[in-house]
Each structure stands twice: as structure tokens, then as C-alpha cells.
Short mmCIF file of N, CA and C in Angstrom, two decimals:
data_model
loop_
_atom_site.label_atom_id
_atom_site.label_comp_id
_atom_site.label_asym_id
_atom_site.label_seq_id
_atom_site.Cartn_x
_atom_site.Cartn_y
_atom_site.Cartn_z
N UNK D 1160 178.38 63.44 -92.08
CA UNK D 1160 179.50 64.27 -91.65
C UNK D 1160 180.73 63.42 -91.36
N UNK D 1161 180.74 62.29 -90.86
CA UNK D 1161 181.68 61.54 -90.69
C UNK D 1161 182.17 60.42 -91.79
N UNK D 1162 181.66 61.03 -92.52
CA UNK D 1162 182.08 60.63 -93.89
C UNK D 1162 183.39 61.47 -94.63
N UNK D 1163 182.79 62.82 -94.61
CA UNK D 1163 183.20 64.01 -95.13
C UNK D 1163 184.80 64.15 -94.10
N UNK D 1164 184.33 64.12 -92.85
CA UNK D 1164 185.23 64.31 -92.04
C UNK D 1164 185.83 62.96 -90.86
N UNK D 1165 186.24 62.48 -91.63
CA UNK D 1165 186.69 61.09 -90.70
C UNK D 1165 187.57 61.64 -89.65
N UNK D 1166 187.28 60.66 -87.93
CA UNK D 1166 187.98 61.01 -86.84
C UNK D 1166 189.30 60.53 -87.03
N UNK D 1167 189.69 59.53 -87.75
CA UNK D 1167 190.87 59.04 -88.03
C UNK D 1167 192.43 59.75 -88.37
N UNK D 1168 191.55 60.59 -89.78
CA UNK D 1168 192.39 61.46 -89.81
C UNK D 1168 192.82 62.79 -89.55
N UNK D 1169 193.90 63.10 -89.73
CA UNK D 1169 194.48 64.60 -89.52
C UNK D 1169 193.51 65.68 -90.10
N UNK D 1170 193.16 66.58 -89.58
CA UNK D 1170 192.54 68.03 -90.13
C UNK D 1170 193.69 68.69 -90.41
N UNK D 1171 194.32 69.54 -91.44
CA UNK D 1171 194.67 70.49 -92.06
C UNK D 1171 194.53 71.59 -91.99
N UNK D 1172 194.68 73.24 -91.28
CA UNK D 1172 194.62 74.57 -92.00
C UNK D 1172 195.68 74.72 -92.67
N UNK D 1173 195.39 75.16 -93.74
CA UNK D 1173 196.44 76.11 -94.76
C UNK D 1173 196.27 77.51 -94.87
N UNK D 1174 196.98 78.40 -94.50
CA UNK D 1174 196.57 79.70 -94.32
C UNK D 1174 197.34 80.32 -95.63
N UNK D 1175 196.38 81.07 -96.45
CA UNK D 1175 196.90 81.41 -97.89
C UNK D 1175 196.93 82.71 -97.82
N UNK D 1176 197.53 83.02 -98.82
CA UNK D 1176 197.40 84.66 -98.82
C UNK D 1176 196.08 85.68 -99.63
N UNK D 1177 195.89 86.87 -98.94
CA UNK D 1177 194.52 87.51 -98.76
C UNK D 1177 193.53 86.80 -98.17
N UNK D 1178 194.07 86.31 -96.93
CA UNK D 1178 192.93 85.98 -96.02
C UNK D 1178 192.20 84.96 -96.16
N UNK D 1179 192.55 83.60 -96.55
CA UNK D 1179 191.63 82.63 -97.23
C UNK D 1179 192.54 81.37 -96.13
N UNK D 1180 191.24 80.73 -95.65
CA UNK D 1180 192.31 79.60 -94.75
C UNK D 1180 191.48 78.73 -95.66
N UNK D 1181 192.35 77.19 -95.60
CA UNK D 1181 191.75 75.93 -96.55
C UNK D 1181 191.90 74.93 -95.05
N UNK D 1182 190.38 74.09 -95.40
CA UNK D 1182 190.74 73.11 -94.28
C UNK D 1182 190.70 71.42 -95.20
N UNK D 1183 191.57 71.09 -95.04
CA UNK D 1183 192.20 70.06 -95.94
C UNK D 1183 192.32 68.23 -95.08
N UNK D 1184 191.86 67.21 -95.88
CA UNK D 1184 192.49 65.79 -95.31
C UNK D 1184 192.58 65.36 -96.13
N UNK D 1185 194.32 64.79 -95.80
CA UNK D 1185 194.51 63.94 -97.15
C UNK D 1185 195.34 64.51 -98.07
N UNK D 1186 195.78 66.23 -98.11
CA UNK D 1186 195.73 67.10 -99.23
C UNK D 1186 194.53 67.23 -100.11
N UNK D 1187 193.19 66.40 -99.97
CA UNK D 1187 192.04 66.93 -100.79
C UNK D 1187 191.25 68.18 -99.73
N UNK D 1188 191.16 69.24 -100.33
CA UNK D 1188 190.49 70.73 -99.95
C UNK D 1188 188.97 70.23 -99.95
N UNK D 1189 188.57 70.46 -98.18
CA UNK D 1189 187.32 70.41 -98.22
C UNK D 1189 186.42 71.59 -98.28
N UNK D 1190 186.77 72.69 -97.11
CA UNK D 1190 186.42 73.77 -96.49
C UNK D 1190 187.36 74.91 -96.98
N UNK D 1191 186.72 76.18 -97.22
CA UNK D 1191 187.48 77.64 -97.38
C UNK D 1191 187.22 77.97 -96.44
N UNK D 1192 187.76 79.00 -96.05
CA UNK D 1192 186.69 80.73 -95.68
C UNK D 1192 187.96 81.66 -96.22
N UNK D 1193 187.34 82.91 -96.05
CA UNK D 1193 187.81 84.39 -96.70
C UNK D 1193 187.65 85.08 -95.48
N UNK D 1194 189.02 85.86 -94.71
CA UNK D 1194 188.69 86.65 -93.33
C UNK D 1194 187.96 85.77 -92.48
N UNK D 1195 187.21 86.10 -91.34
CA UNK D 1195 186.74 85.51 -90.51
C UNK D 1195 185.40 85.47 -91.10
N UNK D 1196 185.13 84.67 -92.38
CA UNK D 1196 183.53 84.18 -92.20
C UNK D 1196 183.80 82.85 -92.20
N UNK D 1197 182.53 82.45 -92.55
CA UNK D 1197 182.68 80.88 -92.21
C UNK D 1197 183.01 79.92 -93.27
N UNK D 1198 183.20 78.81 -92.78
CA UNK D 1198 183.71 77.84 -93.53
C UNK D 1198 182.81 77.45 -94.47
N UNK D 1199 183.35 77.48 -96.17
CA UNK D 1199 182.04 77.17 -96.92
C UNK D 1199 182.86 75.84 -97.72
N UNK D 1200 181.82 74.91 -98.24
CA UNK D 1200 182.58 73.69 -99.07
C UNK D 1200 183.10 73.95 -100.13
N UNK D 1201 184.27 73.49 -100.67
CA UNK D 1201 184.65 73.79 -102.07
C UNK D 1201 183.80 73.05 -102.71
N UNK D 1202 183.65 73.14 -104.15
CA UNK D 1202 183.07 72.90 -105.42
C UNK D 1202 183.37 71.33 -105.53
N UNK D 1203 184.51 71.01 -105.51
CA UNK D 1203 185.07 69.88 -105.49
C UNK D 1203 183.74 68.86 -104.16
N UNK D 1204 184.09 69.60 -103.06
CA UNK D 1204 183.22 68.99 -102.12
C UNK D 1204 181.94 68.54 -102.48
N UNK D 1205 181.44 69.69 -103.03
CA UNK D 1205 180.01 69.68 -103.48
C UNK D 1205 179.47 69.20 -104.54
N UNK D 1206 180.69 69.15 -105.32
CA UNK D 1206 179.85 67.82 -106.33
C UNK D 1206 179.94 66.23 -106.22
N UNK D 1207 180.63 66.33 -104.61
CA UNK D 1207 180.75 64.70 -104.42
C UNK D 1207 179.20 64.88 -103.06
N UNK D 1208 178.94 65.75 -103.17
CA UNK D 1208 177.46 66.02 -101.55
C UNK D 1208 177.00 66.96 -102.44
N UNK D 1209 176.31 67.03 -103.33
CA UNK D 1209 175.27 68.58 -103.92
C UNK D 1209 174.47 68.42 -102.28
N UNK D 1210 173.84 67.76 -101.88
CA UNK D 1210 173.17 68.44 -100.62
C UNK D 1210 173.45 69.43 -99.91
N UNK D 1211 174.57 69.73 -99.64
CA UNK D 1211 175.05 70.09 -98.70
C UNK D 1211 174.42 71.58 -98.69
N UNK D 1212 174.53 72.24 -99.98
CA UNK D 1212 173.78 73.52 -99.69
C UNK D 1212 172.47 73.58 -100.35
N UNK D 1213 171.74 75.14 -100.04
CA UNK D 1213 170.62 74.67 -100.95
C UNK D 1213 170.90 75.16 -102.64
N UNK D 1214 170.03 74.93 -103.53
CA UNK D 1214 170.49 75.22 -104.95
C UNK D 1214 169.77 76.48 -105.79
N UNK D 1215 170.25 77.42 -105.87
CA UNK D 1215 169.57 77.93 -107.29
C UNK D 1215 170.04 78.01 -108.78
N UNK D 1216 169.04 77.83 -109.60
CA UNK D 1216 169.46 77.15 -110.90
C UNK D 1216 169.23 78.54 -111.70
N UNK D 1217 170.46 78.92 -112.91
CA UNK D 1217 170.16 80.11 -113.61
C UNK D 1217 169.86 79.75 -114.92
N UNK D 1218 169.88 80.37 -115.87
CA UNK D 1218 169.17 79.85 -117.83
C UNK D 1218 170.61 79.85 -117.54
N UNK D 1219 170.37 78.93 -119.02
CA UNK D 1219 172.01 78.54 -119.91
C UNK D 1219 172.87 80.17 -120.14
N UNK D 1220 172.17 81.12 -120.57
CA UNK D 1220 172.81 82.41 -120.94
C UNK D 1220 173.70 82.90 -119.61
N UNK D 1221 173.72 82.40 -118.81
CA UNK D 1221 174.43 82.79 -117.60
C UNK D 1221 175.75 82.19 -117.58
N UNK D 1222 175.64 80.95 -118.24
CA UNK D 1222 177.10 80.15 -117.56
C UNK D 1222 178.10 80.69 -118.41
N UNK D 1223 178.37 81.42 -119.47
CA UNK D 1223 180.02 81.93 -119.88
C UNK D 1223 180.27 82.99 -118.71
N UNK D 1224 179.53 84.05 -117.89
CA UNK D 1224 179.39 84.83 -117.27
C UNK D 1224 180.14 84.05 -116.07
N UNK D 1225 179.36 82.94 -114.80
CA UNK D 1225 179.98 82.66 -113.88
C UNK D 1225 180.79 81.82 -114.44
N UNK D 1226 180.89 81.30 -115.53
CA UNK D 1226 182.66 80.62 -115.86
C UNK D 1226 184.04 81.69 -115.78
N UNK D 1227 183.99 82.69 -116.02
CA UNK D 1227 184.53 84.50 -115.60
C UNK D 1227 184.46 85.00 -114.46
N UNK D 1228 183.65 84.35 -113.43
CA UNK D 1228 183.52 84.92 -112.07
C UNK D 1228 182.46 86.00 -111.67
N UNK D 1229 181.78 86.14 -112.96
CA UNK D 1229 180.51 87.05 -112.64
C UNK D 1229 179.53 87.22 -111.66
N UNK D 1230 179.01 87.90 -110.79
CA UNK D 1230 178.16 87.63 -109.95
C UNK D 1230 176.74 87.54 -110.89
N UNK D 1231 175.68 86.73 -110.49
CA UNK D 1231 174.67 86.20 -110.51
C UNK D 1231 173.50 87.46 -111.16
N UNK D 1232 172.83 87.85 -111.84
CA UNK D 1232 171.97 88.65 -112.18
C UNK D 1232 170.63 88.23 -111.58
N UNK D 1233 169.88 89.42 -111.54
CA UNK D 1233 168.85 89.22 -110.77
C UNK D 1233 167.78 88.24 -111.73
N UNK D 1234 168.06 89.00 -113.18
CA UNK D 1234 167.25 88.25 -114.86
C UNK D 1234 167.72 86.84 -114.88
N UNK D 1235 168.94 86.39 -114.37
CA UNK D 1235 169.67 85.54 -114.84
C UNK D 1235 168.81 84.06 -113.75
N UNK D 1236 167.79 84.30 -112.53
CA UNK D 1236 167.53 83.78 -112.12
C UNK D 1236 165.72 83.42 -112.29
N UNK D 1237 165.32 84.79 -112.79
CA UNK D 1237 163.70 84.77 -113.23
C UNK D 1237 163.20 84.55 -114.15
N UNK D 1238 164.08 84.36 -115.62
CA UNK D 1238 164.04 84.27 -116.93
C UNK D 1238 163.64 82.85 -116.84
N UNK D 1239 163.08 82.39 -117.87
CA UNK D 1239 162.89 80.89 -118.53
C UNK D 1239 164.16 79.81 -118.30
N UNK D 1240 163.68 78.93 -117.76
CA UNK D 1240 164.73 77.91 -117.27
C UNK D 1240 165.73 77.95 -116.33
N UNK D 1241 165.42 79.26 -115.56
CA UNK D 1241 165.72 79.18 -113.95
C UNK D 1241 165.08 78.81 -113.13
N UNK D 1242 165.41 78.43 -111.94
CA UNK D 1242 164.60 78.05 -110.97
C UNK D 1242 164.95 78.19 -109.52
N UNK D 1243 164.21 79.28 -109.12
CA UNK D 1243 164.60 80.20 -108.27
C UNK D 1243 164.08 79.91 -106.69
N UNK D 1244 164.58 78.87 -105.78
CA UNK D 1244 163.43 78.96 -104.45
C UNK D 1244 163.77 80.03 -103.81
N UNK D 1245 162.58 79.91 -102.75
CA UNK D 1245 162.61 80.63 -101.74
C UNK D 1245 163.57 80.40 -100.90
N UNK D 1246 164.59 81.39 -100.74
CA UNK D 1246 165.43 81.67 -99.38
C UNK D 1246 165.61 83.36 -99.06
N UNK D 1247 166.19 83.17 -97.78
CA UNK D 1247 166.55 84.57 -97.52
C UNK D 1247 167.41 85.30 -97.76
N UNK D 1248 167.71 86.49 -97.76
CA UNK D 1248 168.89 87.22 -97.77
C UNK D 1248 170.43 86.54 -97.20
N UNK D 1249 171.65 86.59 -97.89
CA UNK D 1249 172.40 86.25 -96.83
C UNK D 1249 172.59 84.72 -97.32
N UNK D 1250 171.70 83.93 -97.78
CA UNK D 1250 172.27 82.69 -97.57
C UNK D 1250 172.87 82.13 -98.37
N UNK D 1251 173.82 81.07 -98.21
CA UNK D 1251 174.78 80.91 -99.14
C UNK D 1251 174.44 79.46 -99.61
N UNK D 1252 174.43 79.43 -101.72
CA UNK D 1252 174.05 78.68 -102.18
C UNK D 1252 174.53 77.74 -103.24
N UNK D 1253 174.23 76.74 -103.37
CA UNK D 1253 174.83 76.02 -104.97
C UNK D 1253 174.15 77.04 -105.93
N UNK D 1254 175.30 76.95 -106.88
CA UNK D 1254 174.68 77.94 -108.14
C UNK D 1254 174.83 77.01 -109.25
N UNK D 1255 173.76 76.38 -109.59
CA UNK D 1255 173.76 75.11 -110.91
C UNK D 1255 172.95 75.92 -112.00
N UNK D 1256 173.13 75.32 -113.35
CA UNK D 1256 173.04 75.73 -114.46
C UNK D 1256 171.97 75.14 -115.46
N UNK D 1257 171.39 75.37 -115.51
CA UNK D 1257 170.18 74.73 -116.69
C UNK D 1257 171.15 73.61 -117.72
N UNK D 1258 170.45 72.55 -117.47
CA UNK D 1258 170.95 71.04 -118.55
C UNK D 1258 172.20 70.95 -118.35
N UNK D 1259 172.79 71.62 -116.70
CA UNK D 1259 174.31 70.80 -116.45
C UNK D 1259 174.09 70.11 -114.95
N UNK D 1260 174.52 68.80 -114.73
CA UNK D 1260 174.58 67.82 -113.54
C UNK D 1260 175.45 68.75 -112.54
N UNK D 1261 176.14 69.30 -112.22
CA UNK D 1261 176.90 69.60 -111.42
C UNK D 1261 177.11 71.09 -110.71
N UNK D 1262 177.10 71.77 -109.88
CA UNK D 1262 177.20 73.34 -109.64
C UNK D 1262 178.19 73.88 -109.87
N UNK D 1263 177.67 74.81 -110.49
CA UNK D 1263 179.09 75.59 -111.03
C UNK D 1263 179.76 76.68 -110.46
N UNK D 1264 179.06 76.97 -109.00
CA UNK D 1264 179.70 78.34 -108.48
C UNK D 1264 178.62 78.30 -107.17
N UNK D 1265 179.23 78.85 -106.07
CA UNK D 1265 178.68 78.80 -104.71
C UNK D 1265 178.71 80.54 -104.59
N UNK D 1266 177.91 80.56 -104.02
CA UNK D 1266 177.31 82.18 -103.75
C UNK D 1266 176.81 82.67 -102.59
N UNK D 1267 176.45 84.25 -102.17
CA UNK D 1267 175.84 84.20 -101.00
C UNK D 1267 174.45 85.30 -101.65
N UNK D 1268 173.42 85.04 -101.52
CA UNK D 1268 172.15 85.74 -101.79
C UNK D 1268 172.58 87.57 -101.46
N UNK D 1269 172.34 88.32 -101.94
CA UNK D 1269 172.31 89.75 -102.05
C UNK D 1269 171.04 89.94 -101.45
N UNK D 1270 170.03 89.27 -102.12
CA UNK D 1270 168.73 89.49 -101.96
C UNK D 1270 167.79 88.45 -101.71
N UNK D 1271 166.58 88.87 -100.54
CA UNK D 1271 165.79 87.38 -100.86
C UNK D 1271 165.40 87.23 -101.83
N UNK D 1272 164.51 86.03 -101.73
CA UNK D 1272 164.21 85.34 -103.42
C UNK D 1272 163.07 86.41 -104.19
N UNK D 1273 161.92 86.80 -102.65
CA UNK D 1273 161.29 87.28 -103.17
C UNK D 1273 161.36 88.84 -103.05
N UNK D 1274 162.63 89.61 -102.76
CA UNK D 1274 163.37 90.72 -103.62
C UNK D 1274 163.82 91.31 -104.86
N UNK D 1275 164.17 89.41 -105.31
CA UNK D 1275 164.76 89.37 -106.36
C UNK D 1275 163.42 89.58 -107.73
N UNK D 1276 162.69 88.74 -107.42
CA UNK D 1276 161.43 88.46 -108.13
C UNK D 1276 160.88 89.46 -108.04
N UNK D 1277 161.06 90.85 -107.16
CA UNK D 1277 159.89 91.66 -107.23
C UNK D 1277 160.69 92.74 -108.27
N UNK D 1278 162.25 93.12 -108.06
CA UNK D 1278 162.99 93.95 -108.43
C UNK D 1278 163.35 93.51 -109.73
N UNK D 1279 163.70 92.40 -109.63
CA UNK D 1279 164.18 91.81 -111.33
C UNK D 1279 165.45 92.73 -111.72
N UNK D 1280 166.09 93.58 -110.73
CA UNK D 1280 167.34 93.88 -111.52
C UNK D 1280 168.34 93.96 -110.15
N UNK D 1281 169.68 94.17 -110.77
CA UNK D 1281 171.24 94.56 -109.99
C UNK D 1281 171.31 92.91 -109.59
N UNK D 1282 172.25 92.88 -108.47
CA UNK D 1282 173.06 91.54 -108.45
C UNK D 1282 172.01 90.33 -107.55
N UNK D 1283 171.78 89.43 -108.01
CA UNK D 1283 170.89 88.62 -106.68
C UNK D 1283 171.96 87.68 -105.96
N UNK D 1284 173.02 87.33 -106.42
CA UNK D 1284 173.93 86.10 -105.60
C UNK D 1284 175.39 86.66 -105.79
N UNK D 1285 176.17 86.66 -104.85
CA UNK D 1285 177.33 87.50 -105.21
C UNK D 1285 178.46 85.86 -104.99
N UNK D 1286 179.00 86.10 -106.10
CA UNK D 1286 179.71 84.73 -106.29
C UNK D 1286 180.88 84.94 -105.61
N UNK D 1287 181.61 83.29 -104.33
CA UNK D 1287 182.49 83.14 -103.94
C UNK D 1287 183.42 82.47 -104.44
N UNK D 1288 183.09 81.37 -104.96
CA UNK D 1288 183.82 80.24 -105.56
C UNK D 1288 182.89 79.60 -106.72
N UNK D 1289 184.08 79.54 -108.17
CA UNK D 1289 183.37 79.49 -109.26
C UNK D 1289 184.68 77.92 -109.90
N UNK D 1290 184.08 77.28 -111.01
CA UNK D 1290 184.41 76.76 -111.57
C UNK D 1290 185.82 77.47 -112.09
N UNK D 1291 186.85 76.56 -111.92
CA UNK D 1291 188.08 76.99 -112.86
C UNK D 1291 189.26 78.33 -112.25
N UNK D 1292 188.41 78.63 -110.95
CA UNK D 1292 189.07 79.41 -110.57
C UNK D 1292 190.25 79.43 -109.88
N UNK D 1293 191.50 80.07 -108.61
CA UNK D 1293 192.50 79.96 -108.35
C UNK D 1293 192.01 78.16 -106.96
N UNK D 1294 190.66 78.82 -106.81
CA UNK D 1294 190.92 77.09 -105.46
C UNK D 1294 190.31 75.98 -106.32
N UNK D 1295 189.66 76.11 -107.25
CA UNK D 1295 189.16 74.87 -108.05
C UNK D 1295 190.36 74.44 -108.46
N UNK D 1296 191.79 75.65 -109.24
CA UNK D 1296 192.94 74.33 -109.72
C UNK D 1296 193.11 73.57 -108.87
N UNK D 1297 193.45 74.13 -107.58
CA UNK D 1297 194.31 73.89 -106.66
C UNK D 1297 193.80 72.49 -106.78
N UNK D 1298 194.11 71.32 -107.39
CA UNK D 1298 193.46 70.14 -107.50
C UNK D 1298 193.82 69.56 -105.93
N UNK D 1299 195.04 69.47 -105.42
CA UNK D 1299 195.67 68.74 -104.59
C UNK D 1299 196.62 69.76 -103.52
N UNK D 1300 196.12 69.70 -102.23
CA UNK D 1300 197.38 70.62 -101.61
C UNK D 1300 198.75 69.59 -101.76
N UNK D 1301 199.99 70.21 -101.78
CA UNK D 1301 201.05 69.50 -102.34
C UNK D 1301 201.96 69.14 -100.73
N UNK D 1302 202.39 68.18 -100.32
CA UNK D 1302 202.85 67.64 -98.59
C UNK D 1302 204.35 69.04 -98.70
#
């Protein structure tokens, strides 16, 4: 954590419009949130810490979908070459891609895992932040 967040420097809010605050050092964007939920890592963050959240992995047929901002299919996680753990409802996850190094979209579970697995249909991860989108440009907040 004190890596991520050195005491040294300045913390940042940027308060954007529709409700999205950025918490920033440096001008590099670490932290979002949307309204009053909580602070989740940008993409950027997370591919310098994949730890940070936990991961579910979807088949290749998924990624033109969350490259568009699609939310997560329930098939898109049980099919061949996903890999789906156990978590609960609610929790919010890396969304990585079959035969790609990096996550491509952070999400929050619709359903537990084993909801998802029993139902096999409607949305299982409802996507927050995706590859390519308006906070991924945002490469750099500007002084």
C-alpha cells in the first residue's frame, strides 16, 4: 500500500462530472468511484498490481463485447476457457480474458459464482471500467 500510495506525496480528488470522483498522485489516476460507492482501482492501476482484486477469466468470444462496454454474460463465464471462482454476490472483480496477460475490465458480480453456474443465463458481472473507455484515455490528469 505504501507503494501505491506514498506518504510523501500529495493525494488528489478530481471531482468529474456524473458523479465520478478520481483520486490521483502525480496526475497518474489511481482510484475512481461513481456517487458514493467506493473507491475502485483503475485498470491502469491494476495492471501494474493484478492482485489487488480477485479475477474472473471469460472465453476469447467475449472480448469484442467488453472492448464496447458490455456487461459480462453468464455463458461468457461457464463456456470452455473460462474460469470462473468462487465468490459472492456483489463483489467486485478483475475481468481477464483467455490468452491475454492483462485485465480488461473491472466489474461487480450480479450473481454468485454458484448462481451463475446453476442459471447459466442474463448478466453475471456488470461492468464498471473497461479497456479504452472515457477514464482509461484519460492517460494523465493535466496540472
Amino acid at each position: 500500500m505504501a507503494e501505491i500510495l506514498p506518504k510523501k506525496e500529495s493525494l488528489v480528488v478530481v471531482k468529474c462530472h456524473e458523479h465520478i470522483e478520481i483520486l490521483s498522485i502525480n496526475q497518474e489516476i489511481l482510484f475512481f468511484r461513481q456517487r458514493e460507492g467506493d473507491y475502485l482501482p483503475s485498470l491502469r492501476l491494476l495492471h501494474k498490481y493484478p492482485l489487488i482484486l480477485p479475477q474472473q477469466q471469460v472465453d476469447k468470444g467475449a472480448i469484442k463485447f467488453l472492448l464496447s462496454g458490455a456487461n459480462v454474460m453468464c455463458r461468457g463465464l461457464t463456456s470452455p476457457g473460462a474460469k470462473l471462482a468462487d465468490l459472492p454476490k456483489g463483489t467486485v472483480v478483475a475481468i481477464t480474458a483467455e490468452g491475454k496477460q492483462h485485465a480488461v475490465a473491472i466489474g461487480k458480480m450480479t450473481m454468485s459464482s454458484e448462481e451463475i453456474r446453476e442459471t447459466n443465463k442474463g448478466i453475471g458481472i456488470e461492468v464498471i471500467h473497461f479497456l479504452n473507455d472515457g477514464l482509461w484515455q484519460m492517460k494523465q490528469l493535466e496540472k
